[in-house]
Tab-separated table of C-alpha atoms and ligand atoms in Angstrom:
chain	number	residue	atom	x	y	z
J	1	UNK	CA	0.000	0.000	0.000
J	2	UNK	CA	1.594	3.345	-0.826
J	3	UNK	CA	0.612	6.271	1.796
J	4	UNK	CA	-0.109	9.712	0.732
J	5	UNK	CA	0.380	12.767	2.964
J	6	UNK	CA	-0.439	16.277	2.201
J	7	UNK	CA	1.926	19.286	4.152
J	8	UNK	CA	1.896	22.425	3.975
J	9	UNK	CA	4.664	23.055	1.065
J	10	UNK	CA	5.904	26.877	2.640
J	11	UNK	CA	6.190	24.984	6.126
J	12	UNK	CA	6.184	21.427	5.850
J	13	UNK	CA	4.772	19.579	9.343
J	14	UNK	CA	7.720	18.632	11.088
J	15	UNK	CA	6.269	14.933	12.393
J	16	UNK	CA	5.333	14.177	9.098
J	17	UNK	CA	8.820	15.369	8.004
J	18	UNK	CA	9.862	12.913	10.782
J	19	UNK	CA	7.937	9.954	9.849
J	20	UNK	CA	8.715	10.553	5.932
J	21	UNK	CA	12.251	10.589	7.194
J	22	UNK	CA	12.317	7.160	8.988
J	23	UNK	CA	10.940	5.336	5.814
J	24	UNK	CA	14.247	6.631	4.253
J	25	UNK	CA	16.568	5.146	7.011
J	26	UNK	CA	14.679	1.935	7.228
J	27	UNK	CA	15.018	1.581	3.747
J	28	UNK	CA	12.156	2.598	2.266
J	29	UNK	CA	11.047	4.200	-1.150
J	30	UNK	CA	9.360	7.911	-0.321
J	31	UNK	CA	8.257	10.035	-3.216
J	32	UNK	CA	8.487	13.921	-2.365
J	33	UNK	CA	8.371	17.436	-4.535
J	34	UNK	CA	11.056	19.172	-5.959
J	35	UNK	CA	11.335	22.553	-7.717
J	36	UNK	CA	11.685	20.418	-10.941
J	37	UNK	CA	9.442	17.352	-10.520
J	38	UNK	CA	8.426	15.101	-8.332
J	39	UNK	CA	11.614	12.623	-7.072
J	40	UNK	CA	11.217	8.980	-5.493
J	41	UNK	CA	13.790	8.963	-2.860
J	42	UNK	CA	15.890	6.114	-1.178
J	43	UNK	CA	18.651	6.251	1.463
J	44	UNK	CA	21.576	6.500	-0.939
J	45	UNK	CA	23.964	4.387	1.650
J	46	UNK	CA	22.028	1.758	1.654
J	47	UNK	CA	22.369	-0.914	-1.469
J	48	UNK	CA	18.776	-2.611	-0.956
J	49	UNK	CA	16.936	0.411	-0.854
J	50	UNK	CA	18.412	1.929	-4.093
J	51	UNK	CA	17.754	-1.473	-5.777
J	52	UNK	CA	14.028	-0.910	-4.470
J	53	UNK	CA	14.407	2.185	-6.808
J	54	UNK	CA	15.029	0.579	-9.907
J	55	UNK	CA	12.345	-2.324	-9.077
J	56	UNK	CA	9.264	0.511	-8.820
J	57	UNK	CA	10.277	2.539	-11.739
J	58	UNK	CA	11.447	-0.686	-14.351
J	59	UNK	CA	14.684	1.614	-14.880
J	60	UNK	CA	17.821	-0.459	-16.145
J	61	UNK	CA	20.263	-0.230	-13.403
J	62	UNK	CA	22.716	0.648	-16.242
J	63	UNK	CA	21.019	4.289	-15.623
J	64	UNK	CA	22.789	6.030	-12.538
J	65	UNK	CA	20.830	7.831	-10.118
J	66	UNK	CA	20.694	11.625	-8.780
J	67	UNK	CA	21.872	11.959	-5.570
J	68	UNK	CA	20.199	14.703	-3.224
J	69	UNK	CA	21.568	16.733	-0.301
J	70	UNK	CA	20.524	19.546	1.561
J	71	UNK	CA	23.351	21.997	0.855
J	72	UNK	CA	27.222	21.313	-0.265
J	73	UNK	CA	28.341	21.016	3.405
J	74	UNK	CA	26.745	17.608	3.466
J	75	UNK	CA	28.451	16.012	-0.039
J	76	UNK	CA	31.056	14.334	2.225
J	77	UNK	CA	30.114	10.918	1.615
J	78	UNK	CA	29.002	10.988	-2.034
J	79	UNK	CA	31.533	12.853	-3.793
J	80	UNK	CA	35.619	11.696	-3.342
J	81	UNK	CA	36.848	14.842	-4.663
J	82	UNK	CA	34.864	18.933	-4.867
J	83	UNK	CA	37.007	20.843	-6.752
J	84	UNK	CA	37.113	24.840	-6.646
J	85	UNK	CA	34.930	25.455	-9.375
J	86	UNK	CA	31.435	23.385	-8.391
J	87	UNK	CA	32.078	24.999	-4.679
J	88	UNK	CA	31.966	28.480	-6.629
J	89	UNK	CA	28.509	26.528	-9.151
J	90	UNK	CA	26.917	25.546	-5.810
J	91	UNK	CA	27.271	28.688	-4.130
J	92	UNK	CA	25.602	30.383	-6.847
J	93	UNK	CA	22.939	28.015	-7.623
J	94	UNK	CA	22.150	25.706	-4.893
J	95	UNK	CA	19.699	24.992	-3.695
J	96	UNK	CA	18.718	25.493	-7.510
J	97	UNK	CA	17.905	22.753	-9.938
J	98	UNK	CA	21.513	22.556	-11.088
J	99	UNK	CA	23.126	19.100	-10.746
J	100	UNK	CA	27.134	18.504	-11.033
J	101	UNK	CA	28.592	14.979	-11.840
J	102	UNK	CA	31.595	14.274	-9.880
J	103	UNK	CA	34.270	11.664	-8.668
J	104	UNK	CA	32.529	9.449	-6.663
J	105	UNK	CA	33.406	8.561	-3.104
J	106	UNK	CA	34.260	5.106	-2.115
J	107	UNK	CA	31.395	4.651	0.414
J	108	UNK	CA	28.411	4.904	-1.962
J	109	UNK	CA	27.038	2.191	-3.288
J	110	UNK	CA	28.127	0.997	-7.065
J	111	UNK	CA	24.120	0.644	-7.657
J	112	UNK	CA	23.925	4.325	-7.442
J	113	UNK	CA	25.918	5.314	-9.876
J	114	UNK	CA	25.652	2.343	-12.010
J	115	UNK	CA	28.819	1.084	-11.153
J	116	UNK	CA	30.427	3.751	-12.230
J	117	UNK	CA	32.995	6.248	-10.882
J	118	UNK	CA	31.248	9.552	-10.943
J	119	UNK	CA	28.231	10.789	-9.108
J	120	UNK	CA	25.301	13.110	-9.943
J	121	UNK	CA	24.560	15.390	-7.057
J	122	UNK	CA	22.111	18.479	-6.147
J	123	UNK	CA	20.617	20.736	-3.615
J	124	UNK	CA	17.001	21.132	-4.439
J	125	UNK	CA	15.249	24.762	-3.992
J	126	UNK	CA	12.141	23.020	-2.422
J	127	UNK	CA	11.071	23.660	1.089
J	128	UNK	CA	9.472	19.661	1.530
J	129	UNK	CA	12.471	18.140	-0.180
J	130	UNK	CA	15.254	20.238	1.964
J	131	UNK	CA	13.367	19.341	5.535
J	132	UNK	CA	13.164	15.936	4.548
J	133	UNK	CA	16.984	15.874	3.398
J	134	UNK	CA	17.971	17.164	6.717
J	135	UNK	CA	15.565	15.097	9.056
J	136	UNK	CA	16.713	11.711	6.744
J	137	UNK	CA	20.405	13.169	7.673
J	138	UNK	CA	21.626	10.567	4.752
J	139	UNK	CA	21.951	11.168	1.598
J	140	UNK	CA	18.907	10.378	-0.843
J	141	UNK	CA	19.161	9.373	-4.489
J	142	UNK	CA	16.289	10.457	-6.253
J	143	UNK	CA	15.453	9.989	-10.167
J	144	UNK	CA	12.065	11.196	-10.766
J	145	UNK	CA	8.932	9.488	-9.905
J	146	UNK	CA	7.698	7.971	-12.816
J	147	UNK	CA	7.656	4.521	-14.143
J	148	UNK	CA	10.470	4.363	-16.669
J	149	UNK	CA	10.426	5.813	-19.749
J	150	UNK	CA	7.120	7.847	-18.813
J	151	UNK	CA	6.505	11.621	-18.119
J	152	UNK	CA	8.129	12.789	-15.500
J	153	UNK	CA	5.353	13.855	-12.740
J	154	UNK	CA	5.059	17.468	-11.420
J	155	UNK	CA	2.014	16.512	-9.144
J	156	UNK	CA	1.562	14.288	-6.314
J	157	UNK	CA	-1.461	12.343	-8.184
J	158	UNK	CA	0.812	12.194	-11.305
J	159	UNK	CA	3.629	9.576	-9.141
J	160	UNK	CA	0.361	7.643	-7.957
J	161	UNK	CA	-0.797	6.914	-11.343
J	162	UNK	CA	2.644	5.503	-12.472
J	163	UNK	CA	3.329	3.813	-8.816
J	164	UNK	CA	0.642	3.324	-6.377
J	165	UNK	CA	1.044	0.112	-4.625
J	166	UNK	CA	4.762	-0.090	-5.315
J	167	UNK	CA	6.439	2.699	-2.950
J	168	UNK	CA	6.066	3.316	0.674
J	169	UNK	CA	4.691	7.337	0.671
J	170	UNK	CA	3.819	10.204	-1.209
J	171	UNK	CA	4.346	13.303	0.223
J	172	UNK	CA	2.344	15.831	-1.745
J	173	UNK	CA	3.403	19.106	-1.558
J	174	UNK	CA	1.411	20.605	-4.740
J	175	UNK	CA	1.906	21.103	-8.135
J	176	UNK	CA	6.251	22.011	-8.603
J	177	UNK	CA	7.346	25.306	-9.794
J	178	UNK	CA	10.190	24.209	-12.308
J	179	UNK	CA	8.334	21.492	-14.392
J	180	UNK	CA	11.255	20.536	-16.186
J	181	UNK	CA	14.360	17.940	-15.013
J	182	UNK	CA	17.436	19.974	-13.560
J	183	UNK	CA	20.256	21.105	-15.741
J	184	UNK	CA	23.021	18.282	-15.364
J	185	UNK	CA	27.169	19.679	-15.512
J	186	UNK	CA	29.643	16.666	-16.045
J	187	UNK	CA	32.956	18.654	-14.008
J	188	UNK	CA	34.886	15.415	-14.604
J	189	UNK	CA	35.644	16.531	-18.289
J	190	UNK	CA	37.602	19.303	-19.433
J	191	UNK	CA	36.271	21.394	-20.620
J	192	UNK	CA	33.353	20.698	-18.278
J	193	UNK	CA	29.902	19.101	-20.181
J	194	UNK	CA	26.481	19.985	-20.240
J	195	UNK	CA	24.501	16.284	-20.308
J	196	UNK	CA	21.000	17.795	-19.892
J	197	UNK	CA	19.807	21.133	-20.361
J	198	UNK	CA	17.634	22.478	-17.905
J	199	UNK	CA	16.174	25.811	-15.953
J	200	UNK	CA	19.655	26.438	-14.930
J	201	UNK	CA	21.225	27.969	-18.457
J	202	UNK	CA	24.595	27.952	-20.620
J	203	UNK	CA	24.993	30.875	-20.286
J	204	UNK	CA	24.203	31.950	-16.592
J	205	UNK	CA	26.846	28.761	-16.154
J	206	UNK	CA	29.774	30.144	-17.924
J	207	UNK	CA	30.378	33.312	-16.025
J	208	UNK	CA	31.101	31.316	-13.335
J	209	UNK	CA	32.615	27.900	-14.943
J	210	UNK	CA	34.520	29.169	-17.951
J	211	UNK	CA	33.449	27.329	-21.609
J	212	UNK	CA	31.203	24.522	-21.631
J	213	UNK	CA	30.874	22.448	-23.897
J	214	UNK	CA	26.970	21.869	-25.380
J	215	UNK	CA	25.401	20.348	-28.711
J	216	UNK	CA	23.433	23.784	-29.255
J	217	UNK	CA	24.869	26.577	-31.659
J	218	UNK	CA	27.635	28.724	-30.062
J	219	UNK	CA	30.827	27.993	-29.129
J	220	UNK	CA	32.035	23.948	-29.458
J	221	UNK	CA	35.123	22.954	-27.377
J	222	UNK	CA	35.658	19.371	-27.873
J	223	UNK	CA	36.100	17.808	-24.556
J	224	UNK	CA	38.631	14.779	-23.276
J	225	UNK	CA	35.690	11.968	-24.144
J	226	UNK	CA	31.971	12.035	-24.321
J	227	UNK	CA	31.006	10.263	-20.796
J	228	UNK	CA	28.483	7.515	-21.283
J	229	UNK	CA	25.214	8.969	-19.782
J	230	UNK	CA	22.520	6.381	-20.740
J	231	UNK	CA	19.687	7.980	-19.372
J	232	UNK	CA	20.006	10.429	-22.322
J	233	UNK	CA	20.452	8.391	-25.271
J	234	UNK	CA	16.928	6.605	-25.330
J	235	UNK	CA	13.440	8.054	-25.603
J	236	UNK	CA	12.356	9.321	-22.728
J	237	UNK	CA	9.839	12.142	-21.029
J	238	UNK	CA	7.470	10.666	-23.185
J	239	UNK	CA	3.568	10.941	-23.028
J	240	UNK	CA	1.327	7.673	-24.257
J	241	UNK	CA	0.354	9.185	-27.611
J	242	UNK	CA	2.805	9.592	-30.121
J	243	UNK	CA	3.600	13.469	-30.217
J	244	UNK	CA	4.833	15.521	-32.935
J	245	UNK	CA	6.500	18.936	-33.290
J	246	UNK	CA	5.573	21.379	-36.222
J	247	UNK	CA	6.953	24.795	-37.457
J	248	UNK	CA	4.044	27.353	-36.091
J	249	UNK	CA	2.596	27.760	-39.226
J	250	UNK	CA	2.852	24.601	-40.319
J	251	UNK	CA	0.195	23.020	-37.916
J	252	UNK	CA	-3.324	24.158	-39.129
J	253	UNK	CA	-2.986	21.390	-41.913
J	254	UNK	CA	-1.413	18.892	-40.289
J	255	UNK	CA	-3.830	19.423	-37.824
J	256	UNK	CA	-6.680	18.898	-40.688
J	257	UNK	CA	-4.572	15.975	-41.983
J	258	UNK	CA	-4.873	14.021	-38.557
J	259	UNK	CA	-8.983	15.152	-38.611
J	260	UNK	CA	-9.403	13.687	-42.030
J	261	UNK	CA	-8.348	10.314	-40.771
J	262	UNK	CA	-10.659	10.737	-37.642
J	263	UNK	CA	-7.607	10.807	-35.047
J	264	UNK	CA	-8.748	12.366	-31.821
J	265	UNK	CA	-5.793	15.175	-31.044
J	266	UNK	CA	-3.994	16.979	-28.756
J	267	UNK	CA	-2.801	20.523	-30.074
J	268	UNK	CA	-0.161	22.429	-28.307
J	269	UNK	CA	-0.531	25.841	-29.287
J	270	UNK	CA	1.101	29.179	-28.966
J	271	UNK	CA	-1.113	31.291	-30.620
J	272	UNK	CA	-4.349	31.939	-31.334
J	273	UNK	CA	-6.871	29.547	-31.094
J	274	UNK	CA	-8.355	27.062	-33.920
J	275	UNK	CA	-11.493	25.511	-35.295
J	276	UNK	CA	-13.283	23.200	-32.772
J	277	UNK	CA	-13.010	19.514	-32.887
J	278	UNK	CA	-8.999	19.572	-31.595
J	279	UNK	CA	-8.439	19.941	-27.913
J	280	UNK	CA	-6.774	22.975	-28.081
J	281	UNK	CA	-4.196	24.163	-24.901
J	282	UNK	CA	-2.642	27.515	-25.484
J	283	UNK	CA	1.017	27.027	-23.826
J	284	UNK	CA	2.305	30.558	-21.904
J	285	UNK	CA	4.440	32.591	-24.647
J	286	UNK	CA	7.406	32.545	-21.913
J	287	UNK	CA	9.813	29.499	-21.322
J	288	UNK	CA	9.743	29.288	-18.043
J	289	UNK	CA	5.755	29.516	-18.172
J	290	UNK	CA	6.295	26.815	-20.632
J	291	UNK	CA	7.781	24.441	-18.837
J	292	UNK	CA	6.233	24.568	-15.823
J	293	UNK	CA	3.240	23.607	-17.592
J	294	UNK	CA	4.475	21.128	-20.068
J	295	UNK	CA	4.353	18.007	-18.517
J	296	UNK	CA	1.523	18.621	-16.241
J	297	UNK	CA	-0.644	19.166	-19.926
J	298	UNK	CA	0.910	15.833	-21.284
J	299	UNK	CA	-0.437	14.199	-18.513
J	300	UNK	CA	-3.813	15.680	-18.764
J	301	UNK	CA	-4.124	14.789	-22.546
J	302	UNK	CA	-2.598	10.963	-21.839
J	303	UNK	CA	-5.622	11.144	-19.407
J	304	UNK	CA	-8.221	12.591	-22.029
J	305	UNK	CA	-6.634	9.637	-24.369
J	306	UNK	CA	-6.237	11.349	-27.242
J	307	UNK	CA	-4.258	9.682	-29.996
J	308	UNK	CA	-1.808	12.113	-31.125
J	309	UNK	CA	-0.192	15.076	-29.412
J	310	UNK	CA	0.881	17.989	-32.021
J	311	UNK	CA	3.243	20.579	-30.293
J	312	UNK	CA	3.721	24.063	-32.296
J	313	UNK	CA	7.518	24.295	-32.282
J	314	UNK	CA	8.476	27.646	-29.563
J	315	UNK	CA	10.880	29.779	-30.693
J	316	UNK	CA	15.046	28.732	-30.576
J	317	UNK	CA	16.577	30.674	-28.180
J	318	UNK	CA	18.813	29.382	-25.741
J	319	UNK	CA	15.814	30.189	-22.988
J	320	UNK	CA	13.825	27.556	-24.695
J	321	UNK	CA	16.810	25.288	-24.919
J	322	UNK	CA	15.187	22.233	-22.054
J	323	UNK	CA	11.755	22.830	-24.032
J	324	UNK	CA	13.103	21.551	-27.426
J	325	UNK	CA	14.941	19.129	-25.724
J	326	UNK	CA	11.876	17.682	-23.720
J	327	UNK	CA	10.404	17.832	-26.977
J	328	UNK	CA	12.755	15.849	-28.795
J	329	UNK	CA	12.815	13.137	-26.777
J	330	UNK	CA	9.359	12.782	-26.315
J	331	UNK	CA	8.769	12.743	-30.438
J	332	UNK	CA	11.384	10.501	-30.720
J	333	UNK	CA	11.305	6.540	-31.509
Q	1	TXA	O1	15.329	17.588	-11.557
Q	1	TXA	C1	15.836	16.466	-11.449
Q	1	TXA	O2	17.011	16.261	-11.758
Q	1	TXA	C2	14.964	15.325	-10.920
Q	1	TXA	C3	14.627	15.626	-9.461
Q	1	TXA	C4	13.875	14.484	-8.798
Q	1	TXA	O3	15.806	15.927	-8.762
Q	1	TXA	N1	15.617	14.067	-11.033
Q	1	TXA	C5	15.811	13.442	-12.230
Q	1	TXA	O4	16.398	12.192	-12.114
Q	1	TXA	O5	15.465	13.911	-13.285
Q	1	TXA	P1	16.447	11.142	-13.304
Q	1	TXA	O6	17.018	9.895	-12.726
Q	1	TXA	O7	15.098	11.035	-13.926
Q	1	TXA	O8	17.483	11.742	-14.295
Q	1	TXA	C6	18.850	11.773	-13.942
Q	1	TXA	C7	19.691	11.917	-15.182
Q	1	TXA	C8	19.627	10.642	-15.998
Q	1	TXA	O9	19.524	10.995	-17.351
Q	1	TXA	C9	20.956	9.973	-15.695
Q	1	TXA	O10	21.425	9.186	-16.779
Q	1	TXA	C10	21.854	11.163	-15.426
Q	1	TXA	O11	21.044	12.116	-14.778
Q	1	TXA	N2	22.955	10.784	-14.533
Q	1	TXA	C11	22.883	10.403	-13.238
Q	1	TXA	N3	24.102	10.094	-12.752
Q	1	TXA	C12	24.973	10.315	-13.747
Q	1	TXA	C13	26.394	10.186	-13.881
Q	1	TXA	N4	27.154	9.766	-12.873
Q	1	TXA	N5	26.947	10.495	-15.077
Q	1	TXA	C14	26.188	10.932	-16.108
Q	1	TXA	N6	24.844	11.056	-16.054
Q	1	TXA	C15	24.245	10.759	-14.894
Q	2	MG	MG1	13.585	10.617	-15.167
């Protein structure tokens, strides 16, 4: 049976902090907000409980986890070495959705990083998730919590419908603010490597960094090797209906197209609104509006069933950078 609690996201109810908490030392799985999306946490010390992880959400355990702290004075047992620069990242943007891979240290388990020898690590910006850290006192890995391969879930009700009965507790804390998966910085590499894009950008990064390197436009500085991150190389974020992505103008025939063959649709729009007969969402004209409703309107289509999700491609600017990618990956396969 998988528990759901409610608190009070500005000031979370310290006993049910407390009792959240103990599931997480006594090995069990406990979903809980984030400024991104919802996370399903385990006590990252503790080998059983991470495989638990990989067992609710069907992940591969080729695919390493996120590990979660409260702030960067408590990375001492999941990163070996914190150089210079992510103690100047994390001081900036933590607790932020910004997540740095780094050496790992000895004492975590191999199943969290999927046997290998870096670690992904963050502070999230989330008043539920940061109590929780500190009353667990142990690091938590957290990927989001989703069955694998699925939307990621921004609302509590969102993690039950991909894994009721198979995790301990829910603690619902609301819809999130961020909507979209943190940015994710490989410092192992030189230069370092952006793996994901996220609400933490390129270029608020580089002040502080120096160069990055990143597939988008701009400047390309090869780095040592391209890490392995598997997580990134299959389809993923991806709603039930196949979904695809058209140039603005583009989409009032493909949207007739799909109606000639009676397909019920989905219609991700910017602009003004179209003939009846599509269910019609007008997306927010900003990227950060964007994403923070992106997922939460696959869901709600995957729920209407609709057949086919057509997005009207936002515009390319680095701001919109985690949209596209989102996008991609969800169209893709
Ligand atoms: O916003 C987020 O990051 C959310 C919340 C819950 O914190 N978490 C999240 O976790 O999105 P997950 O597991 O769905 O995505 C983690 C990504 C995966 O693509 C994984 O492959 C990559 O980070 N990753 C984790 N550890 C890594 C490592 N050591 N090296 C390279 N990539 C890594
Ligand atoms: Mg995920």
């Amino acid at each position: 049976m998988t528990k759901i609690v409610r608190l009070n996201p500005q000031v979370p109810e310290p006993e049910l902090i407390a009792r959240a908490a103990e599931i997480l030392r006594s090995g069990g799985l406990v979903a809980f907000p984030t400024e991104t999306v919802y996370g399903l946490g385990a006590n990252a010390l503790d080998r059983d409980a991470i495989l638990r992880i990989f067992e609710a959400k069907g992940r591969p355990t080729n695919n390493p986890l996120i590990v979660h702290v409260p702030d960067a004075a408590s990375v001492q047992n999941v990163v070996a070495h914190w150089p210079e620069v992510a103690a100047r990242l994390v001081d900036r943007f933590w607790p932020g959705p910004l997540t740095l891979i780094l050496p790992k240290h000895p004492r975590l388990p191999d199943a969290v990083t999927a046997g290998g020898p870096t670690v992904a690590v963050r502070a999230p910006a989330n008043d539920i998730a940061l109590a929780l850290l500190r009353a667990a006192s142990v690091p938590v890995a957290a990927p989001s919590a989703n069955r694998s391969q699925r939307l990621s879930p921004t609302r509590a009700e969102h993690v039950l419908r991909d894994l009721q009965g198979r995790i301990d507790l829910v603690l619902d804390g609301g819809p999130t603010c961020g909507g979209l998966e943190s940015t994710v910085l490989d410092l192992t590499t030189t230069p370092p490597r952006m793996l994901r894009p996220g609400l933490v950008l390129a270029s608020e990064i580089e002040p502080i960094s120096g160069p990055i390197f990143h597939s988008e436009p701009r400047k390309n500085i090869a780095p040592e090797e391209p890490p392995p991150s598997p997580g990134m190389l299959a389809r993923h974020y991806a709603p039930r209906a196949p979904l695809e992505c058209w140039p603005e103008h583009e989409c009032r025939s493909r949207l007739k197209v799909l109606a000639e063959q009676g397909i019920r649709i989905g219609y991700l729009s910017l602009g003004a609104p179209l003939d009846p007969g599509v269910i019609q969402l007008a997306m927010p004209q900003e990227a950060r509006g964007y994403a923070a409703r992106l997922y939460a309107v696959l869901h709600e289509l995957d729920a209407a069933g609709v057949d086919r999700i057509v997005v009207a491609l936002p515009p390319d600017t680095e701001e919109w950078q985690a949209v596209h990618d989102r996008l991609r990956r969800a169209s893709a396969g």
